[in-house]
Short mmCIF file of N, CA, C and O in Angstrom, two decimals:
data_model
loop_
_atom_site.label_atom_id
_atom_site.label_comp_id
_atom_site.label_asym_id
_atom_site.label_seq_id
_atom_site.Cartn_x
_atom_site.Cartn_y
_atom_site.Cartn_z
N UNK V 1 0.84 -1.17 0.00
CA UNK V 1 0.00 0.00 0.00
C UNK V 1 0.89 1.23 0.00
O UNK V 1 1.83 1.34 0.78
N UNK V 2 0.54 2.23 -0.96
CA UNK V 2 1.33 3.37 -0.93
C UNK V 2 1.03 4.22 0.04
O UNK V 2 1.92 4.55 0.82
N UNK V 3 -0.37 4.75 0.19
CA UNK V 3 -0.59 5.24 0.97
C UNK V 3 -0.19 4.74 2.84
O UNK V 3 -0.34 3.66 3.40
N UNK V 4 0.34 6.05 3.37
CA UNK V 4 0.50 5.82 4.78
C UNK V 4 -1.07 5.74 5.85
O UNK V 4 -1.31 5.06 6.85
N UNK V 5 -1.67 6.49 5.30
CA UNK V 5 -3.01 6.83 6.09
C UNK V 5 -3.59 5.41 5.74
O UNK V 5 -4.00 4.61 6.59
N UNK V 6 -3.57 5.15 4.18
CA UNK V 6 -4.64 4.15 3.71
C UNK V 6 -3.97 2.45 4.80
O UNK V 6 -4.77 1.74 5.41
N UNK V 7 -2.97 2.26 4.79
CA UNK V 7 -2.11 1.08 5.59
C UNK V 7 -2.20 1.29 6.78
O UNK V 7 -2.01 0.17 7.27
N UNK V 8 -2.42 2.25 7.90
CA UNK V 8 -2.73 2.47 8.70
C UNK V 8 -4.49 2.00 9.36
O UNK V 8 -4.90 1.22 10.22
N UNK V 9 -5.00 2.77 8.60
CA UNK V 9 -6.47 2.49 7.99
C UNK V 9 -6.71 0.69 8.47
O UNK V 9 -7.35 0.18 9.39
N UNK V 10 -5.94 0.15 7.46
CA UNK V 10 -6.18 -1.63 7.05
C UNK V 10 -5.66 -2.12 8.14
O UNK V 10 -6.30 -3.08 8.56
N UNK V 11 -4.27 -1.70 9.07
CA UNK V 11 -4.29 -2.19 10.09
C UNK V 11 -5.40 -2.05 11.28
O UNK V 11 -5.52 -2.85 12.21
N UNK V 12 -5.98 -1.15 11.11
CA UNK V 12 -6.87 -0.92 12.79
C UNK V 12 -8.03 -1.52 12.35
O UNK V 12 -8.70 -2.00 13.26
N UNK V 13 -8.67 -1.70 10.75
CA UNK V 13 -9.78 -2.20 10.50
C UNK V 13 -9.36 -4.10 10.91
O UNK V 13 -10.21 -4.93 11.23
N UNK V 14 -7.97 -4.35 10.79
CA UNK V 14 -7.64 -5.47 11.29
C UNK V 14 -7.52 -6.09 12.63
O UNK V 14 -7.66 -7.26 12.98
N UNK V 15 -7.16 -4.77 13.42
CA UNK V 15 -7.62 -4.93 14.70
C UNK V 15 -8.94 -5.41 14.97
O UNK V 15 -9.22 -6.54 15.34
N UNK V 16 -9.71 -4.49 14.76
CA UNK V 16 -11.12 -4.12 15.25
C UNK V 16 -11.99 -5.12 14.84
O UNK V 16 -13.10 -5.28 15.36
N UNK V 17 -11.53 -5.83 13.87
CA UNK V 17 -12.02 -7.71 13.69
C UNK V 17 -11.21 -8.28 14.88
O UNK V 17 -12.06 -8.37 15.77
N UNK V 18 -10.13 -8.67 15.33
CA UNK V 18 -9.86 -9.55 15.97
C UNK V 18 -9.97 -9.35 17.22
O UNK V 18 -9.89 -10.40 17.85
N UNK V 19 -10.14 -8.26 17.95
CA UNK V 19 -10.36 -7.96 18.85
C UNK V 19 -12.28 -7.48 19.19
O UNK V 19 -12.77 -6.87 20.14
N UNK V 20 -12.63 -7.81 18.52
CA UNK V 20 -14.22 -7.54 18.46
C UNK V 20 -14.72 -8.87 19.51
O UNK V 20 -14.39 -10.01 19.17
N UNK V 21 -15.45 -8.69 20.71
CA UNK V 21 -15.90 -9.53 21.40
C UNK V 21 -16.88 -10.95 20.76
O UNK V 21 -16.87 -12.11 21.17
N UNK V 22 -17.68 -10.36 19.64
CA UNK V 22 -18.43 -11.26 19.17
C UNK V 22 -17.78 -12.39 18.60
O UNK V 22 -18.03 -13.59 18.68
N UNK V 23 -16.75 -11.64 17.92
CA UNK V 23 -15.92 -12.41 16.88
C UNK V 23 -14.75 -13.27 17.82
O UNK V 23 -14.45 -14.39 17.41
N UNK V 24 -14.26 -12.89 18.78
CA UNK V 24 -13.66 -13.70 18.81
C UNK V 24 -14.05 -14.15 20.33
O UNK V 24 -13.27 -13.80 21.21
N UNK V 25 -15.59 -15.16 20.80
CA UNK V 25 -16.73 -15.54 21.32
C UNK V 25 -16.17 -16.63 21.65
O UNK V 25 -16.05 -17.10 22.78
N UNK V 26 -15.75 -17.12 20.49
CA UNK V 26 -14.92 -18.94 20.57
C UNK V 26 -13.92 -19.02 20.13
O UNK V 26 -13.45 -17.92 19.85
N UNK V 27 -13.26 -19.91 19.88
CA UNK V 27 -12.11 -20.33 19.61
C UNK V 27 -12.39 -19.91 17.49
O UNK V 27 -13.44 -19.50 17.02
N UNK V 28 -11.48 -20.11 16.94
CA UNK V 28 -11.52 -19.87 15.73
C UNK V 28 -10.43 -19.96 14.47
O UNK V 28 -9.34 -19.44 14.69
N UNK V 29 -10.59 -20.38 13.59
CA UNK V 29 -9.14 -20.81 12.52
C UNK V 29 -9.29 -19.57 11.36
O UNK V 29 -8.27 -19.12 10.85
N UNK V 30 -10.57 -19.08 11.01
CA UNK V 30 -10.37 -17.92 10.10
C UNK V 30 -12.12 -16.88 10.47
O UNK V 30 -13.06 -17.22 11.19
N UNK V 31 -11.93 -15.65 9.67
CA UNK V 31 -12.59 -15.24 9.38
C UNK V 31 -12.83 -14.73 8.32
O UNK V 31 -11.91 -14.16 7.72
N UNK V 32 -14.14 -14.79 7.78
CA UNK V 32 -14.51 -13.72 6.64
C UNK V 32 -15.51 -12.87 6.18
O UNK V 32 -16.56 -13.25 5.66
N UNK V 33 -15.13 -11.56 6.40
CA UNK V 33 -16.57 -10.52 6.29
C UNK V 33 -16.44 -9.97 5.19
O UNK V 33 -15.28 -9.78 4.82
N UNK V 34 -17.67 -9.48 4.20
CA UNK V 34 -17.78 -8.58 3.06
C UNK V 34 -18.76 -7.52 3.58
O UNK V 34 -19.85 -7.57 4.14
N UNK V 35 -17.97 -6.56 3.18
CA UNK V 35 -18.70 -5.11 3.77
C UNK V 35 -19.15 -4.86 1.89
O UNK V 35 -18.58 -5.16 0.85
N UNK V 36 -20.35 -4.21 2.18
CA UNK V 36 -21.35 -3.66 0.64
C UNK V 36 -21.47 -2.59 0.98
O UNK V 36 -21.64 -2.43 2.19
N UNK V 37 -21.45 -1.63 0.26
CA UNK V 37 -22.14 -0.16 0.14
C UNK V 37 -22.94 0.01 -0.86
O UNK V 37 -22.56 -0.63 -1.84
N UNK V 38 -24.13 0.74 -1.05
CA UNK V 38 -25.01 0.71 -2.33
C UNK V 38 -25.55 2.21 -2.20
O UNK V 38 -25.11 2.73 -1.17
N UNK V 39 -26.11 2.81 -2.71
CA UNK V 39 -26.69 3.88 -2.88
C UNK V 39 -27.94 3.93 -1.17
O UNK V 39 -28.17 4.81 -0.34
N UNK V 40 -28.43 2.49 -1.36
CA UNK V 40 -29.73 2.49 -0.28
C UNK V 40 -28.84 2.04 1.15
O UNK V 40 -29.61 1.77 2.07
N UNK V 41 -28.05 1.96 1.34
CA UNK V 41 -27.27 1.71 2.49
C UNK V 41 -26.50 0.68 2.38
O UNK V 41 -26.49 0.10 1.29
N UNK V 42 -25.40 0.06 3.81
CA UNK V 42 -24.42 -0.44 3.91
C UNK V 42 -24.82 -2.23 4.57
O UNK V 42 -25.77 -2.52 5.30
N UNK V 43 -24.19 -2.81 4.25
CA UNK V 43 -24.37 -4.18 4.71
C UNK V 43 -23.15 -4.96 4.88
O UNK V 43 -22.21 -4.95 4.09
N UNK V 44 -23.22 -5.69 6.04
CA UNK V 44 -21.42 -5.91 6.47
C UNK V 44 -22.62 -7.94 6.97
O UNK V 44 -23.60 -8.11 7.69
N UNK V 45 -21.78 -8.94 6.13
CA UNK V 45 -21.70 -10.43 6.50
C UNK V 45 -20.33 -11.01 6.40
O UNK V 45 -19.32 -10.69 5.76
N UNK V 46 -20.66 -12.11 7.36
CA UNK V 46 -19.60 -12.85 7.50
C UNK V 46 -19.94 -14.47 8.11
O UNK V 46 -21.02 -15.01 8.37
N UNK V 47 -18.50 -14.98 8.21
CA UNK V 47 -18.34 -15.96 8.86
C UNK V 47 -17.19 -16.52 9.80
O UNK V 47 -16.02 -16.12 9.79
N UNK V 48 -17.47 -17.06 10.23
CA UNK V 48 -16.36 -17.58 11.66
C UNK V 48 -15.84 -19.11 11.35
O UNK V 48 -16.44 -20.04 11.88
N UNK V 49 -14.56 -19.39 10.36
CA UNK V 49 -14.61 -20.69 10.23
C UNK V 49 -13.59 -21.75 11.57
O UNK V 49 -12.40 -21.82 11.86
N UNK V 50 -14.73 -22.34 12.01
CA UNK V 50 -13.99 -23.27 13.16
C UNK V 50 -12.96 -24.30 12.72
O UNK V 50 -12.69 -24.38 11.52
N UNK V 51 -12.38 -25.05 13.56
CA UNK V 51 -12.05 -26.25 13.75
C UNK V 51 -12.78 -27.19 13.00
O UNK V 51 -14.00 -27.20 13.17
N UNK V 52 -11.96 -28.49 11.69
CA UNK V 52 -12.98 -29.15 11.74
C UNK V 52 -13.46 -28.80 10.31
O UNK V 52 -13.74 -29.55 9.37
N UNK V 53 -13.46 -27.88 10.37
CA UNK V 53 -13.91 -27.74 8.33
C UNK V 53 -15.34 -26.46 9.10
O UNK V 53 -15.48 -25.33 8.62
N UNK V 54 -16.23 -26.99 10.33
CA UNK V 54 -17.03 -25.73 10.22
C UNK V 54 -17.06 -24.71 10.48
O UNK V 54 -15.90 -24.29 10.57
N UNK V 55 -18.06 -23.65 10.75
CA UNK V 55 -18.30 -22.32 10.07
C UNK V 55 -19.72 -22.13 10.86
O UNK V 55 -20.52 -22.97 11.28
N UNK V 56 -19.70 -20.45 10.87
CA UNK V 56 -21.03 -19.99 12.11
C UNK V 56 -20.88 -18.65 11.58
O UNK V 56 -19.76 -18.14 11.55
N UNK V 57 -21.79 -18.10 11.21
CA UNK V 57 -22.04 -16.77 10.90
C UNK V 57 -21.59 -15.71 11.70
O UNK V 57 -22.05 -16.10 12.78
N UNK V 58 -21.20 -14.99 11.88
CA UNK V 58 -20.43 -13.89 13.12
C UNK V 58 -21.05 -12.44 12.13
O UNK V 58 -20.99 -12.01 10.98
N UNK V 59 -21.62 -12.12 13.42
CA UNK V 59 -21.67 -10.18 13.07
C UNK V 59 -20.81 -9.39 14.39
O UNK V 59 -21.04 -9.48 15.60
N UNK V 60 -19.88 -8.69 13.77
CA UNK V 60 -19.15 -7.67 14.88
C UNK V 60 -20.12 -7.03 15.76
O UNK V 60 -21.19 -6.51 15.44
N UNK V 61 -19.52 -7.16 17.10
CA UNK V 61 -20.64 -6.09 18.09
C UNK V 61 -20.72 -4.71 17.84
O UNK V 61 -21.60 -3.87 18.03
N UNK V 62 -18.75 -4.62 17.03
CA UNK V 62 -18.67 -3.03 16.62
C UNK V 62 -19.13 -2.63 15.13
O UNK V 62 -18.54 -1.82 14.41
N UNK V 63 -20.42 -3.43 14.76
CA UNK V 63 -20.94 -3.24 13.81
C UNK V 63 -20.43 -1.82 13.04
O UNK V 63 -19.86 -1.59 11.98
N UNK V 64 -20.98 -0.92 14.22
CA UNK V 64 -21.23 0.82 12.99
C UNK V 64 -19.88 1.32 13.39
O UNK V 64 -19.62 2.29 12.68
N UNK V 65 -18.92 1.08 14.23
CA UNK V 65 -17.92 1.49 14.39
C UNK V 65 -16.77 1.08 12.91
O UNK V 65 -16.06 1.82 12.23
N UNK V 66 -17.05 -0.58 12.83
CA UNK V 66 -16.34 -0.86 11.88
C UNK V 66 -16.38 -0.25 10.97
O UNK V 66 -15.37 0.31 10.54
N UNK V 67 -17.86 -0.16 10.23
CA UNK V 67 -18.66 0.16 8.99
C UNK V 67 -18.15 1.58 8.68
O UNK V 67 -18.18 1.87 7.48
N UNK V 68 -17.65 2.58 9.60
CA UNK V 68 -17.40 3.81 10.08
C UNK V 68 -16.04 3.83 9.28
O UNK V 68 -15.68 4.35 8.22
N UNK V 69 -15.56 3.20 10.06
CA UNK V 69 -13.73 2.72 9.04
C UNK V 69 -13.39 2.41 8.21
O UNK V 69 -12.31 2.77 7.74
N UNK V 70 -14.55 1.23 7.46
CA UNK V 70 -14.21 1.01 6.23
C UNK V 70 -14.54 2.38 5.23
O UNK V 70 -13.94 2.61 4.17
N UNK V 71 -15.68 3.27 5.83
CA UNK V 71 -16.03 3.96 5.17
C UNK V 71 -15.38 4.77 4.97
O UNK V 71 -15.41 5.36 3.89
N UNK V 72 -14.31 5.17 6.22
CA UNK V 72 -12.85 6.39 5.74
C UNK V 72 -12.22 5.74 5.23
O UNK V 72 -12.12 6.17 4.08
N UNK V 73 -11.50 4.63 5.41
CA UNK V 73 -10.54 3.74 3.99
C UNK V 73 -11.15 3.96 2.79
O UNK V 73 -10.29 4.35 2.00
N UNK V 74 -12.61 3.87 2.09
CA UNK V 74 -13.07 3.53 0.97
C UNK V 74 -13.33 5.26 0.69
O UNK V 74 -14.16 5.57 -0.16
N UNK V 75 -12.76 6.06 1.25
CA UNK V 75 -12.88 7.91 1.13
C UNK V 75 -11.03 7.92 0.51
O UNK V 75 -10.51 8.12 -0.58
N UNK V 76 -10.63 7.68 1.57
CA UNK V 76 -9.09 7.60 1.55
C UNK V 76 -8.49 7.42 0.13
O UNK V 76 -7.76 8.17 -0.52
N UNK V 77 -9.10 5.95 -0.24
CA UNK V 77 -8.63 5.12 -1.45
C UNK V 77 -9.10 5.97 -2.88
O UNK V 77 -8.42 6.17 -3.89
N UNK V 78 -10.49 6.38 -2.61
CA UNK V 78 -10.83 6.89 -3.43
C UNK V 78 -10.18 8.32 -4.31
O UNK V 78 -10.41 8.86 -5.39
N UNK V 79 -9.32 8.52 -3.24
CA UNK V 79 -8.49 9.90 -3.49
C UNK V 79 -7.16 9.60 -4.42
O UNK V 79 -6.37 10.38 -4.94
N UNK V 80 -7.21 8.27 -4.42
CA UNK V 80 -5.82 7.60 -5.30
C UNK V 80 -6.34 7.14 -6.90
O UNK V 80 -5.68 7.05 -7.93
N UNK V 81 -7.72 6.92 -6.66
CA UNK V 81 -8.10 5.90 -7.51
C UNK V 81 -9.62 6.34 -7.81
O UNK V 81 -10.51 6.50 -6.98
N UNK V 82 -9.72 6.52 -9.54
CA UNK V 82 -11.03 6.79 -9.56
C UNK V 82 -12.22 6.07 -8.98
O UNK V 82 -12.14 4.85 -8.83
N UNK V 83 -13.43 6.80 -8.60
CA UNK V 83 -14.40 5.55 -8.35
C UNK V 83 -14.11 5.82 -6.72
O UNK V 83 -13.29 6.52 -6.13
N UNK V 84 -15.60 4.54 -6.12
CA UNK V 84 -15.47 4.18 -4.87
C UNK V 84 -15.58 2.65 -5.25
O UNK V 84 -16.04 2.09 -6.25
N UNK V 85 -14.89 2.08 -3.89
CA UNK V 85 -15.14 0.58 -4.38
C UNK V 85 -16.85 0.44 -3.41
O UNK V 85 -17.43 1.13 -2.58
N UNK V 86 -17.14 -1.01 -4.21
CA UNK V 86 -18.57 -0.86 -3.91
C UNK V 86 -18.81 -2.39 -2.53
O UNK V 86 -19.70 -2.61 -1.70
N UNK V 87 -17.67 -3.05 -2.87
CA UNK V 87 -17.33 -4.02 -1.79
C UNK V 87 -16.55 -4.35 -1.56
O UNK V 87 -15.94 -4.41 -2.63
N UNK V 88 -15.63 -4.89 -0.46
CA UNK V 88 -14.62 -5.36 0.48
C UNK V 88 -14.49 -6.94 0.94
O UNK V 88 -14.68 -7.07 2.15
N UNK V 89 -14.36 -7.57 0.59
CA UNK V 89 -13.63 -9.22 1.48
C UNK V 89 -12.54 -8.74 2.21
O UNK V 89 -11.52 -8.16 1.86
N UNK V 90 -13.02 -9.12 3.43
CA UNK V 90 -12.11 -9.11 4.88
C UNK V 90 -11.84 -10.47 5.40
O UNK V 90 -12.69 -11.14 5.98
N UNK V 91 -10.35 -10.94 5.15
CA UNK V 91 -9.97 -12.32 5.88
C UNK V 91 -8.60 -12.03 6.83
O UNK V 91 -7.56 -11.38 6.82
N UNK V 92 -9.48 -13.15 7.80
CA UNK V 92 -7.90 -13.13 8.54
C UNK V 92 -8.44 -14.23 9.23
O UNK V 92 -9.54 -14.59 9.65
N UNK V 93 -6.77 -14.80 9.18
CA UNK V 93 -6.53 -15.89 9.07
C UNK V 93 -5.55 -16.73 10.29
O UNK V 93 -4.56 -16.07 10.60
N UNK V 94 -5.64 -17.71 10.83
CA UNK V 94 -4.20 -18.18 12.43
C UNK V 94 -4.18 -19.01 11.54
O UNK V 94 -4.86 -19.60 10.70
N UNK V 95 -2.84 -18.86 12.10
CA UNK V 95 -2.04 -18.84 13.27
C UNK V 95 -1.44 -17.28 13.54
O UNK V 95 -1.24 -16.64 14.57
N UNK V 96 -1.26 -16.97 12.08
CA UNK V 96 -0.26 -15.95 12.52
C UNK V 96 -1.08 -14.37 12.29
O UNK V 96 -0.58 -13.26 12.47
N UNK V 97 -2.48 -14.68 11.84
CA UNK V 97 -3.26 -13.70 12.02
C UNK V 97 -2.99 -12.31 10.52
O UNK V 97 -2.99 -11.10 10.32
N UNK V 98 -2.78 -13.84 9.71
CA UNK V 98 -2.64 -12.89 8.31
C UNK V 98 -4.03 -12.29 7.13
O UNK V 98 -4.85 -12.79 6.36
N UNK V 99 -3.61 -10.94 7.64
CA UNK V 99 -4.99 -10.08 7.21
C UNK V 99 -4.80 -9.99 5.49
O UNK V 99 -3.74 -10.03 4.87
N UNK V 100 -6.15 -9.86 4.98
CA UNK V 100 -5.95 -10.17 3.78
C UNK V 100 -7.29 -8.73 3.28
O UNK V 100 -8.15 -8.31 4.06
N UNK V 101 -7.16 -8.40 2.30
CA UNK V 101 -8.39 -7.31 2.06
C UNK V 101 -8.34 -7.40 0.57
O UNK V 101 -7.28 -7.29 -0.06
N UNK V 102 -9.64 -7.60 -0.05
CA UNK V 102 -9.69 -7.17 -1.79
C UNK V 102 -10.40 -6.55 -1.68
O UNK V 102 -10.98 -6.24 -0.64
N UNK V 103 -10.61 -6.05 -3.15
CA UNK V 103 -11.56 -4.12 -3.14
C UNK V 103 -12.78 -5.22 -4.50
O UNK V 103 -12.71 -6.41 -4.82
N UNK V 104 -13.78 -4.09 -4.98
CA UNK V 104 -14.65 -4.71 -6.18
C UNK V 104 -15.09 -3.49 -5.95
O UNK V 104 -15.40 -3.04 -4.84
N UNK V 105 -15.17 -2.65 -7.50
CA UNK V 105 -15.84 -1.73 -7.73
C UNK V 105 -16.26 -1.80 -9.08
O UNK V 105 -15.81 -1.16 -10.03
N UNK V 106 -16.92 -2.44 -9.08
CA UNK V 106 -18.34 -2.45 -10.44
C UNK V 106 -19.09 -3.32 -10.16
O UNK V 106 -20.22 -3.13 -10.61
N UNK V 107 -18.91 -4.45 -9.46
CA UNK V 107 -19.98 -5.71 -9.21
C UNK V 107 -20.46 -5.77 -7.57
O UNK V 107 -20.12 -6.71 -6.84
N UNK V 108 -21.20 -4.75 -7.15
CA UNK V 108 -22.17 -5.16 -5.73
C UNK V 108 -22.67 -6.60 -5.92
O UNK V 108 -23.51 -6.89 -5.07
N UNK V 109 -22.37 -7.57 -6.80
CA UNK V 109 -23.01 -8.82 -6.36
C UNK V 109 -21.91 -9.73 -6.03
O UNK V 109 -22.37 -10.72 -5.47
N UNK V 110 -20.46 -9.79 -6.18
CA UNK V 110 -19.33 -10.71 -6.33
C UNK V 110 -19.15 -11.36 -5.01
O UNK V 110 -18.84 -12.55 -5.08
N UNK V 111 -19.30 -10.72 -3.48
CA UNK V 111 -19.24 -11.31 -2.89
C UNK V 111 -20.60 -11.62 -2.10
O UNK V 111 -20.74 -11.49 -0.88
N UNK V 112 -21.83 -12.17 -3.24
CA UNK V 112 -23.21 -12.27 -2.25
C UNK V 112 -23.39 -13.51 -2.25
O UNK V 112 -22.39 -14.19 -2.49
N UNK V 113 -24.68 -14.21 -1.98
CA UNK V 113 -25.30 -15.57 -2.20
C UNK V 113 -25.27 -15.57 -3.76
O UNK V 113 -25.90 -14.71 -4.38
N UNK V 114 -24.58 -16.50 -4.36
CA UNK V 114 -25.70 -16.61 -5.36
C UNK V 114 -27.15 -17.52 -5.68
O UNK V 114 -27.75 -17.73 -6.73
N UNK V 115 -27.35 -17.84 -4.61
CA UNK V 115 -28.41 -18.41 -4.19
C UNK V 115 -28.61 -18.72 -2.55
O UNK V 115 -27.80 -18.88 -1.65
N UNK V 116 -30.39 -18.74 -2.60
CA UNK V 116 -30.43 -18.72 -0.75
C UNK V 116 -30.54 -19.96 -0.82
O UNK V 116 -30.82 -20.58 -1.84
N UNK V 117 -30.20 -20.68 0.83
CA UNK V 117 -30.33 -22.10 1.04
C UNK V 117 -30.52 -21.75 2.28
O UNK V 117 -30.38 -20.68 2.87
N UNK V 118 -30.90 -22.87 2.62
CA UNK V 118 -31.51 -22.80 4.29
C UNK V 118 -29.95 -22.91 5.07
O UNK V 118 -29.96 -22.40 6.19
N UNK V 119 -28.51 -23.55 4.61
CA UNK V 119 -27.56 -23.40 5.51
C UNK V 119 -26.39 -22.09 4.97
O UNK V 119 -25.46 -21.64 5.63
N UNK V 120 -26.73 -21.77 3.83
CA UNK V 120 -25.67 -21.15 3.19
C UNK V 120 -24.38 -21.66 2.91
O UNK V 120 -23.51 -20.84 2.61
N UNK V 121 -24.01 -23.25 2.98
CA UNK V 121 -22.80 -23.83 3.05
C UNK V 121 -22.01 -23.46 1.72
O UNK V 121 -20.78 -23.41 1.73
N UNK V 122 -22.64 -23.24 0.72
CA UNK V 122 -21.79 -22.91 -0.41
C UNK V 122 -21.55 -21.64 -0.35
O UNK V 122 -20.48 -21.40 -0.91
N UNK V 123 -22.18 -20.46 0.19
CA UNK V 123 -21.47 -19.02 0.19
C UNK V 123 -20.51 -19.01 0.88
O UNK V 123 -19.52 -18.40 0.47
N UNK V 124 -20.47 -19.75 2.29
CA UNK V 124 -19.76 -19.43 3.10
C UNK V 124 -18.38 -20.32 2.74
O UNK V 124 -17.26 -20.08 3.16
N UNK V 125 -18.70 -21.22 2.02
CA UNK V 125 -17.55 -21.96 1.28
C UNK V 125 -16.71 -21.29 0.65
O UNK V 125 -15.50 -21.31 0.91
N UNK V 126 -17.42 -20.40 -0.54
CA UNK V 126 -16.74 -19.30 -1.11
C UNK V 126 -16.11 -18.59 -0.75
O UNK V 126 -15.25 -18.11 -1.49
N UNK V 127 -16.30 -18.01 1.12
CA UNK V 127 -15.75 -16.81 1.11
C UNK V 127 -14.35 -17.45 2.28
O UNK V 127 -13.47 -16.82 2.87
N UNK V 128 -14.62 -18.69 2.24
CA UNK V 128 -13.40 -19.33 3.65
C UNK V 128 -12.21 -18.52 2.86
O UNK V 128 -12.41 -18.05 1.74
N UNK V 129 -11.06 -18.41 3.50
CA UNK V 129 -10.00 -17.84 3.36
C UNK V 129 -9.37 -19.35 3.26
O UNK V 129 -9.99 -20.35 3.62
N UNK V 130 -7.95 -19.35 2.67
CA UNK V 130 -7.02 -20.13 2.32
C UNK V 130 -6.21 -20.29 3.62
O UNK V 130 -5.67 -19.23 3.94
N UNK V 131 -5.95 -21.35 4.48
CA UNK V 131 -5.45 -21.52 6.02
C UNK V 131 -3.72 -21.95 5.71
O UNK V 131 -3.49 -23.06 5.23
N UNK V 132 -2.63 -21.04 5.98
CA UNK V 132 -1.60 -21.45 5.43
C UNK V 132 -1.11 -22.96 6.29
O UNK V 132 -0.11 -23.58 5.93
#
């Protein structure tokens, strides 16, 4: 990252996942949240992948705090780079707690369901992070 503010930014939004009470409730091998922005408002999902291959949906307690941060990163970035991005994948990952962030700015659908199911096992499949 070139930016100093913007790397700064990605670290505390990295904090503020791992240190979030909800999120880290239980024990845990990864996480992964996609924050959306749209014209009609903001939407932040995720998941908590356990031990074991499973997985449990997790919402941060610091919901609007987070949402708050990504929203100055996605101000920040925007000052480098035409455009706003329109969504975020947030992973991080143990042992060693390697944070990972991609941007998407033209497709609000890339990181959604592409279909509902009563467990969501295939979205949340999609969005597991790679466990080194």
């Amino acid at each position: 990252m070139a930016n100093s503010t913007q790397s700064a930014l990605v670290f505390e939004i990295g904090e503020m996942i791992v240190e979030d009470p909800s999120v880290d409730a239980q024990p845990w091998e990864a996480i992964s949240l996609v924050a959306t922005y749209e014209d009609d408002g903001e939407e932040l999902l995720g998941y908590r992948y356990l031990g074991g291959g499973g997985y449990e949906a997790v919402a941060p307690q610091n919901f609007d705090d987070l949402m708050d941060k990504l929203l100055e990163l996605r101000q920040v970035m925007s000052e480098e780079v035409e455009g706003l991005w329109v969504q975020c994948l947030l992973q991080v990952s143990k042992p060693n707690y390697d944070f990972r962030v991609q941007y998407e700015y033209d497709d609000v659908q890339r990181w959604a369901p592409k279909s509902m199911s009563s467990t969501m096992a295939d979205f949340a499949e999609t969005l597991r992070p790679t466990i080194p």
